[in-house]
Short mmCIF file of C-alpha atoms and ligand atoms in Angstrom, two decimals:
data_model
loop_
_atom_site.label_atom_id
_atom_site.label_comp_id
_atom_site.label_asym_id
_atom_site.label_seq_id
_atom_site.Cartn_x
_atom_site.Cartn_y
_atom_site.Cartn_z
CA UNK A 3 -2.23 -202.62 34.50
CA UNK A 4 -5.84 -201.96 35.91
CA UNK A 5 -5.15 -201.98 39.77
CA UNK A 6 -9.06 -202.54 41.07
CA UNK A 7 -8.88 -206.05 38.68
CA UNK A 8 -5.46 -206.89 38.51
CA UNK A 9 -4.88 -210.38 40.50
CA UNK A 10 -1.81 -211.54 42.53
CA UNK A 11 -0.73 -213.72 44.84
CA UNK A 12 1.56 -217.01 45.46
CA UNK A 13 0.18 -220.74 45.18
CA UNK A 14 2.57 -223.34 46.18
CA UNK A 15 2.91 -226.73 44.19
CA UNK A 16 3.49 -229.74 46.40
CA UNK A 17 3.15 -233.87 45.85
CA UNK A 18 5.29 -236.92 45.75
CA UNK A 19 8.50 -236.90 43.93
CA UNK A 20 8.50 -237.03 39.89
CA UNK A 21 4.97 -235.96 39.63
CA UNK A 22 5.72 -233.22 37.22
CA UNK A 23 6.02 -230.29 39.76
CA UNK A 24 8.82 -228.71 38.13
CA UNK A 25 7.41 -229.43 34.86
CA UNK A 26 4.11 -227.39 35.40
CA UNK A 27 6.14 -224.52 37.27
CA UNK A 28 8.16 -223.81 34.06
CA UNK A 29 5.31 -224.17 31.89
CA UNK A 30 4.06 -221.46 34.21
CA UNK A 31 6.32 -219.18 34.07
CA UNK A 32 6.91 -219.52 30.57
CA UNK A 33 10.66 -220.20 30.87
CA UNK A 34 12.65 -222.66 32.85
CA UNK A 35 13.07 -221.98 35.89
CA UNK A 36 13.70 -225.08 37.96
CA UNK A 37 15.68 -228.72 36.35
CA UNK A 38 13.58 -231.80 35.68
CA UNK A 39 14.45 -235.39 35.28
CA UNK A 40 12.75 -238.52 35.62
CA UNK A 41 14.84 -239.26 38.50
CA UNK A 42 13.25 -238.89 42.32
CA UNK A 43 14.10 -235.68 44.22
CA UNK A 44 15.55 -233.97 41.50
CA UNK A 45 14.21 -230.36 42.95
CA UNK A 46 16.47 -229.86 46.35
CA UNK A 47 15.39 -226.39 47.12
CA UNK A 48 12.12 -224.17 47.15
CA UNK A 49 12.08 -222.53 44.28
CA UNK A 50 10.07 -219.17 42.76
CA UNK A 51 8.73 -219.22 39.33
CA UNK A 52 7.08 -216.19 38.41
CA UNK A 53 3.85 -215.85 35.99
CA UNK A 54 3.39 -212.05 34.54
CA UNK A 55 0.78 -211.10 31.97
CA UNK A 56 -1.76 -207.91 31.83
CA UNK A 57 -4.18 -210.04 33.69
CA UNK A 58 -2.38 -211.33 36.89
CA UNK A 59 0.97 -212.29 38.01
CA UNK A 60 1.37 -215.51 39.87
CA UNK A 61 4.41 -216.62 42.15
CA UNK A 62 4.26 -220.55 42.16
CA UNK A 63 6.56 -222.18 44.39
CA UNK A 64 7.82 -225.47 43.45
CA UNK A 65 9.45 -227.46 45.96
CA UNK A 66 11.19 -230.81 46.68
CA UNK A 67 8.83 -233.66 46.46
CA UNK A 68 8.02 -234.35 50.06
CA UNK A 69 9.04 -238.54 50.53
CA UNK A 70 10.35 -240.52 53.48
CA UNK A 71 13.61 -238.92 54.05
CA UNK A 72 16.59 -240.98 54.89
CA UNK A 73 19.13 -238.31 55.27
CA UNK A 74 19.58 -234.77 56.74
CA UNK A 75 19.63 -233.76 53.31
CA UNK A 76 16.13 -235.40 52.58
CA UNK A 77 14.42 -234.10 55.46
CA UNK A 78 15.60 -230.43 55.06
CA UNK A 79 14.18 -230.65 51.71
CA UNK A 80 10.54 -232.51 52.99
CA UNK A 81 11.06 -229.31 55.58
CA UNK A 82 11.25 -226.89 52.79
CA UNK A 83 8.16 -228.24 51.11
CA UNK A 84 5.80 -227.75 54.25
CA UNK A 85 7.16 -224.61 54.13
CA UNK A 86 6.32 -223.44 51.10
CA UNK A 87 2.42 -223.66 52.20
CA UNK A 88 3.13 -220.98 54.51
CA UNK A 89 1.56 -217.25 53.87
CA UNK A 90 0.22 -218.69 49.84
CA UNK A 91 -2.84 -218.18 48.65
CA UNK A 92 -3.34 -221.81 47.35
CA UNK A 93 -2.09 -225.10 47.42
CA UNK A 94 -1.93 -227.38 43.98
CA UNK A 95 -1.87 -230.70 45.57
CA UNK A 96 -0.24 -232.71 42.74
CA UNK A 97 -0.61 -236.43 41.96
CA UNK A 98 -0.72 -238.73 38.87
CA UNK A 99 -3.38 -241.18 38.22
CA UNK A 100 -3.72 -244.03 40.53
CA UNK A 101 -5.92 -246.58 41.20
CA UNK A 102 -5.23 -246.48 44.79
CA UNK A 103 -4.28 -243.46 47.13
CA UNK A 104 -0.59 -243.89 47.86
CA UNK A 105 0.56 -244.02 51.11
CA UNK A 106 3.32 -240.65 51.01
CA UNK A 107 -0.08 -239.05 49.33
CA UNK A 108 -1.69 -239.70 52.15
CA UNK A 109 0.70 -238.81 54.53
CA UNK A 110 0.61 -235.48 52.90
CA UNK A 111 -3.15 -234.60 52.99
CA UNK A 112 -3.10 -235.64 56.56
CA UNK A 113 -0.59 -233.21 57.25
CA UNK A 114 -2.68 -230.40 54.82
CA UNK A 115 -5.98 -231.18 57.05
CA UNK A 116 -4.80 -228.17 59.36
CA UNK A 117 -4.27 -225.79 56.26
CA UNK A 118 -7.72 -223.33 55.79
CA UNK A 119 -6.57 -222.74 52.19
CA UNK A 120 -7.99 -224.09 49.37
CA UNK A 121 -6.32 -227.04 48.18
CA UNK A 122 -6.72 -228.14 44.10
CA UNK A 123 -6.23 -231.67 43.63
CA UNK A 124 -4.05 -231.82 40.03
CA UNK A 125 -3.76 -235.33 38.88
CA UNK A 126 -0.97 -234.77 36.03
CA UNK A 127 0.23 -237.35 33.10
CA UNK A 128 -3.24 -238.36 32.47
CA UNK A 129 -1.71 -238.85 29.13
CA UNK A 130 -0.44 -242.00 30.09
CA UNK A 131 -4.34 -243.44 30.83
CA UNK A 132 -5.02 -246.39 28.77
CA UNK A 133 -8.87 -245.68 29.25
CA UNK A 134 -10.09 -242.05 30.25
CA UNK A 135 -12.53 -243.65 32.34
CA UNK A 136 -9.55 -244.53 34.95
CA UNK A 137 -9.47 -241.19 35.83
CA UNK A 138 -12.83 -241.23 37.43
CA UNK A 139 -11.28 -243.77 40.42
CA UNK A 140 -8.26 -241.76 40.98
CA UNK A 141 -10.80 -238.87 41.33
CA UNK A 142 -13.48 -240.91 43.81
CA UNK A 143 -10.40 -242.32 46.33
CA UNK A 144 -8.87 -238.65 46.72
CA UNK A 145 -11.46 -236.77 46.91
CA UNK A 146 -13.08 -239.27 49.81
CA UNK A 147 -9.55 -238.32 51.69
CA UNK A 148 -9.78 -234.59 51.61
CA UNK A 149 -12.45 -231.66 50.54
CA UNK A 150 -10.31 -230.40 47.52
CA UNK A 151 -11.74 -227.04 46.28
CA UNK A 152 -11.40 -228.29 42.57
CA UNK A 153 -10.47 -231.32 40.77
CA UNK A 154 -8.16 -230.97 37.64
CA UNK A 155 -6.93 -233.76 35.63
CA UNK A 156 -4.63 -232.31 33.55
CA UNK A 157 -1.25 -233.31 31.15
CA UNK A 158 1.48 -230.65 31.14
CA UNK A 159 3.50 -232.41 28.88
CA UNK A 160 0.35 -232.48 26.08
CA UNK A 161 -1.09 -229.30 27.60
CA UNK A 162 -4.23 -230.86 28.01
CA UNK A 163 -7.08 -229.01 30.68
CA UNK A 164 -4.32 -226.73 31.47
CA UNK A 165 -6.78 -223.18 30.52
CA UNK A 166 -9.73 -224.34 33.32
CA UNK A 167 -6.73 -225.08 36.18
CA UNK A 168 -5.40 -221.64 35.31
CA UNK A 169 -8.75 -219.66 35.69
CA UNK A 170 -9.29 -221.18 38.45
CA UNK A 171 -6.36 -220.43 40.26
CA UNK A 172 -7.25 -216.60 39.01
CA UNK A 173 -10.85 -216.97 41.16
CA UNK A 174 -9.11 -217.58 44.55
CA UNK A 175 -6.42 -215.02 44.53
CA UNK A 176 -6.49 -211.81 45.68
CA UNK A 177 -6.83 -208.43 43.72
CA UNK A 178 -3.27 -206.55 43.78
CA UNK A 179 -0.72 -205.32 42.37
CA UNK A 180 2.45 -206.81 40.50
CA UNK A 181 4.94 -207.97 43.43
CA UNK A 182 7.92 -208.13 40.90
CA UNK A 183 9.40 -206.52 37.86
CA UNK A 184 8.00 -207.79 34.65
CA UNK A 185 10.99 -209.53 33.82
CA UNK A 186 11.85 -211.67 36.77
CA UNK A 187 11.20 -215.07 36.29
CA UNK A 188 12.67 -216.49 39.40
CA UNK A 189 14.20 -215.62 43.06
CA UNK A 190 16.91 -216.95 42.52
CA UNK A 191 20.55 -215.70 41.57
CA UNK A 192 21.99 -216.76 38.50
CA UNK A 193 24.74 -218.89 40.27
CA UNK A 194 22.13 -221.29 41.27
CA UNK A 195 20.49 -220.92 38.30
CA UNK A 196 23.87 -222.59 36.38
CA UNK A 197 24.69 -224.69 38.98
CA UNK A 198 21.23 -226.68 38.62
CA UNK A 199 20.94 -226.53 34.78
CA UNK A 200 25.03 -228.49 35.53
CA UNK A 201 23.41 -230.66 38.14
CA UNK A 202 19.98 -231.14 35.32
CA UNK A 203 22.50 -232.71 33.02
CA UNK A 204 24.18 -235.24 34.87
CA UNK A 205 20.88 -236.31 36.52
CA UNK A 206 19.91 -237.30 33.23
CA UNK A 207 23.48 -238.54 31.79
CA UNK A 208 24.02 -240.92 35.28
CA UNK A 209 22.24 -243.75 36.95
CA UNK A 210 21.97 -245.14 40.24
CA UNK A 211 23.31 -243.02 43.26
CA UNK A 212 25.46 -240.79 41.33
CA UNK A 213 22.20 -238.57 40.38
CA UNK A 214 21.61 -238.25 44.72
CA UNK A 215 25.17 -237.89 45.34
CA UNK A 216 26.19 -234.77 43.10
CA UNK A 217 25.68 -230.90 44.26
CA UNK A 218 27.04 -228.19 42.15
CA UNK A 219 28.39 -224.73 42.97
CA UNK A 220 29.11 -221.96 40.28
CA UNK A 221 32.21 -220.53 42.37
CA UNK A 222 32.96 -217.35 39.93
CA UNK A 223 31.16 -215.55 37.23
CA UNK A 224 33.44 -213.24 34.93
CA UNK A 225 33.86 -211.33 31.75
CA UNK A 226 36.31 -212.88 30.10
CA UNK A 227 39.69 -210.64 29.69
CA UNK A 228 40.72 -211.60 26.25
CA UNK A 229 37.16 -211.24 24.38
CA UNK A 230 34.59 -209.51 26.44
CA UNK A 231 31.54 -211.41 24.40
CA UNK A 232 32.43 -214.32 26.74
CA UNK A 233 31.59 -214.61 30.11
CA UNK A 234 34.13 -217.09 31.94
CA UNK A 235 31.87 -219.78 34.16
CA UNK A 236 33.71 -221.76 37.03
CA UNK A 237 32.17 -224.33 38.77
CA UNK A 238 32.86 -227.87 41.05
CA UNK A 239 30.85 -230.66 40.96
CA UNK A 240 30.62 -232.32 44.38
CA UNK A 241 30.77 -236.13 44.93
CA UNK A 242 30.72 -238.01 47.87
CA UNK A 243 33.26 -241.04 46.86
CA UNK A 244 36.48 -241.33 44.96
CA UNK A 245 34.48 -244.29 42.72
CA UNK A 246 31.90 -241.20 41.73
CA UNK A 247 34.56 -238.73 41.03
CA UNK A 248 35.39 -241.65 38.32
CA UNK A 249 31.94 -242.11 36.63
CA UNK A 250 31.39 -238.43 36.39
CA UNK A 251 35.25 -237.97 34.81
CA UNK A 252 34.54 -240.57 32.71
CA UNK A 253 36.84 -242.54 30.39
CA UNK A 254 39.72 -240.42 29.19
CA UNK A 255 37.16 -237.48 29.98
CA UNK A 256 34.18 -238.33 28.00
CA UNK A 257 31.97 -237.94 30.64
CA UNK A 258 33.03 -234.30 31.96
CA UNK A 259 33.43 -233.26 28.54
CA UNK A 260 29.39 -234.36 27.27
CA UNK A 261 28.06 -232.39 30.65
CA UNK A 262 29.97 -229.31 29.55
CA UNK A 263 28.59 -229.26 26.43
CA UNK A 264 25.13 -230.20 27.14
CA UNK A 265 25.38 -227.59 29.69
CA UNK A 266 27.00 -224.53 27.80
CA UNK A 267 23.60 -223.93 25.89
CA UNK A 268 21.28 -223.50 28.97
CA UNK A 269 24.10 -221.22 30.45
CA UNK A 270 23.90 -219.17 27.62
CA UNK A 271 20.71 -218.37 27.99
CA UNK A 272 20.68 -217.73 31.77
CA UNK A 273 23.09 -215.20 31.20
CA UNK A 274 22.48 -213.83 27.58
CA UNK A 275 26.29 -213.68 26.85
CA UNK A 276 28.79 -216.52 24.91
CA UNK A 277 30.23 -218.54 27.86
CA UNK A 278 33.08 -220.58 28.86
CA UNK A 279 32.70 -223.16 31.16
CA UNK A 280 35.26 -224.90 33.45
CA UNK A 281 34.13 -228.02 35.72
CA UNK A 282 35.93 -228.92 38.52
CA UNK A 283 35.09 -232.24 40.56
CA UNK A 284 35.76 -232.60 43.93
CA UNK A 285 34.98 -235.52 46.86
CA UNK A 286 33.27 -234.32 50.14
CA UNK A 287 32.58 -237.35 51.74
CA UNK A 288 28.94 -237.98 52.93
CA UNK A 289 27.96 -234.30 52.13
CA UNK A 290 24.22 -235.11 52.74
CA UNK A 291 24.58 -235.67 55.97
CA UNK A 292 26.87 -232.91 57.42
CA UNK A 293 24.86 -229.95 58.43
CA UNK A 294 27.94 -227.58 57.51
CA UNK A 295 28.62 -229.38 54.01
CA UNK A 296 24.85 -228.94 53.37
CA UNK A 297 24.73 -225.25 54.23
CA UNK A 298 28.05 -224.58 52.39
CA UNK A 299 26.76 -226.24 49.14
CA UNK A 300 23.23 -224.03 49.26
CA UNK A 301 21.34 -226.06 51.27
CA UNK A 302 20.53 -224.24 54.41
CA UNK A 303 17.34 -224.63 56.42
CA UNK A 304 16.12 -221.77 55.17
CA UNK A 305 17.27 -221.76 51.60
CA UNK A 306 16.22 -225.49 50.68
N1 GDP B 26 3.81 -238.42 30.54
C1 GDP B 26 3.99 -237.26 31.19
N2 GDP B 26 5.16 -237.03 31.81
C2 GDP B 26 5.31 -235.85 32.46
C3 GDP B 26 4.28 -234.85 32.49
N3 GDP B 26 4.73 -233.80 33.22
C4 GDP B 26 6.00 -234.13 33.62
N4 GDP B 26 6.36 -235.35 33.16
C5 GDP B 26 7.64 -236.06 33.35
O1 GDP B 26 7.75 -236.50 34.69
C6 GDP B 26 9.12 -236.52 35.11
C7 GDP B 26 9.25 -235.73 36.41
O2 GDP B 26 8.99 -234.38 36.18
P1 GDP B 26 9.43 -233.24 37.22
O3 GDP B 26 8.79 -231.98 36.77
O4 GDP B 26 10.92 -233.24 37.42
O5 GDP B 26 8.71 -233.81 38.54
P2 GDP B 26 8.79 -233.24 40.05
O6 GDP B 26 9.75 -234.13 40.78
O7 GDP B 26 7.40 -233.40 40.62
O8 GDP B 26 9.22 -231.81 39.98
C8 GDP B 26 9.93 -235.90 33.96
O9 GDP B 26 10.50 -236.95 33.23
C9 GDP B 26 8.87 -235.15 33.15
O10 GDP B 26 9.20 -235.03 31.79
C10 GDP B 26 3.04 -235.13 31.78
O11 GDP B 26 2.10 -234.34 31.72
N5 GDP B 26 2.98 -236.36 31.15
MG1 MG B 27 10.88 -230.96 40.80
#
């Protein structure tokens, strides 16, 4: 690592919900590092995803897609994303391609009009353009809104104009020297790490509220006595109704028994070791809106 041209520093990643945040943090970092779905507010918390190579090392934050919050869980999580802007570098500004600005978009540049940083507008999914000209509007109606430093329409999923966003980031950060070890990928423990990839696969295996009702806490980690290639993995899936508790169950345990499986792979990884999993599920009624609930499952002020 040359010190005098090595580059580092932290560039937050902020937009509506679903806009492929999460997506573009992992592809990052190389690994995954926070859950995706095509559900709405599927990141709760702020989340680090590290980029290392000889040239630079990066610290994106991703964070909760900042929307009109209706409950205390909602607005610590539009909080946490205002946040994130604090002591970065840059700000990716993330949106897909519209024909119109969209009014939460708009509510969000307002609120980055006090920020001196320089702000990238990344319009993402531009693989779903019928015509590539389309792109040109979504590019004239931001761009009248707010002096972006760079315009980058980009796919993450096709990993189209991905190369030009990245050396561009490179320009506006700092020379320095590598804030973490090589092989940290993330700042958070792996107990979060579990609980989300849990949380990941019922957002995608459940529909309607049940995806904004669950929260998942990994309450022990251990080597298993009887064969120490296992690590035993205990964890409770939160609901807020008896009628959820059902769904997730399932009939004669269907349901519990696909999210353990789906999940077992992803935990493998996160902890390099064979793994048993046990799921509890448990009702705290209207978790989202009790402050203590909130802070007891991981969502604290701070943390989220
Ligand atoms: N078509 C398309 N879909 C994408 C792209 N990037 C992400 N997505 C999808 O958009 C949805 C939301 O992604 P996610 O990263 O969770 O969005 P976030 O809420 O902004 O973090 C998921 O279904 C992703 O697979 C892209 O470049 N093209
Ligand atoms: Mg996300």
């Amino acid at each position: 690592m040359q010190i005098d041209t090595y580059k580092s520093g932290f560039v937050a990643v902020i937009g509506r919900p679903n806009v492929g945040k999460s997506t573009f943090v992992n592809h990052m970092v190389g690994k995954k590092v926070a859950i995706i779905s095509n559900k709405p507010q599927t990141t709760r918390n702020r989340i680090l995803g590290i980029h290392t190579t000889d040239r630079a090392q990066i610290a994106f934050t991703d964070t909760p897609g900042i929307h009109k919050a209706s409950t205390e869980l909602g607005r610590r999580m539009v909080h946490a994303s205002y946040e994130a802007t604090n002591g970065v570098d840059c700000i990716l500004f993330m949106t897909t391609p519209v024909k119109e600005v969209l009014r939460g978009d708009e509510i969000i540049l307002e609120n980055l009009k006090k920020t001196k940083l320089p702000v990238f507008l990344v319009i993402n999914k531009v693989d779903q353009l019928k015509r590539w000209n389309d792109i040109d509007l979504t590019i004239a109606k931001y761009t009248s809104l707010y002096p972006f430093a760079g315009v980058y329409p980009i796919s993450v999923l096709e990993k189209k104009n991905l190369e030009h966003l990245y050396e561009d980031i490179l320009t506006v950060l700092p020379f320095g020297p590598k804030y973490y070890p090589d092989e940290m990928t993330s700042d958070h423990s792996n107990r979060f790490l579990i609980g989300e990839a849990i949380r990941e696969k019922i957002l995608n295996l459940t529909h309607e509220e049940i995806p904004h009702s669950i929260a998942c806490v990994v309450d022990d980690i251990k080597v298993c006595i009887d064969n120490s290639s296992y690590q035993d993995v205990y964890a409770t899936i939160y609901v807020e109704r008896d009628s959820q508790k059902k769904i997730i169950i399932g009939k004669n345990g269907a349901m519990i028994k696909e999210i353990k499986e789906k999940s077992i792979g992803d935990i493998k990884k996160i902890l390099g070791s064979k793994v048993h999993l046990e799921l509890w599920v448990k009702v705290k009624k209207d978790w989202k809106d009790r402050p203590n609930d909130l802070s007891n499952l991981g969502y604290t002020i701070d943390n989220v």
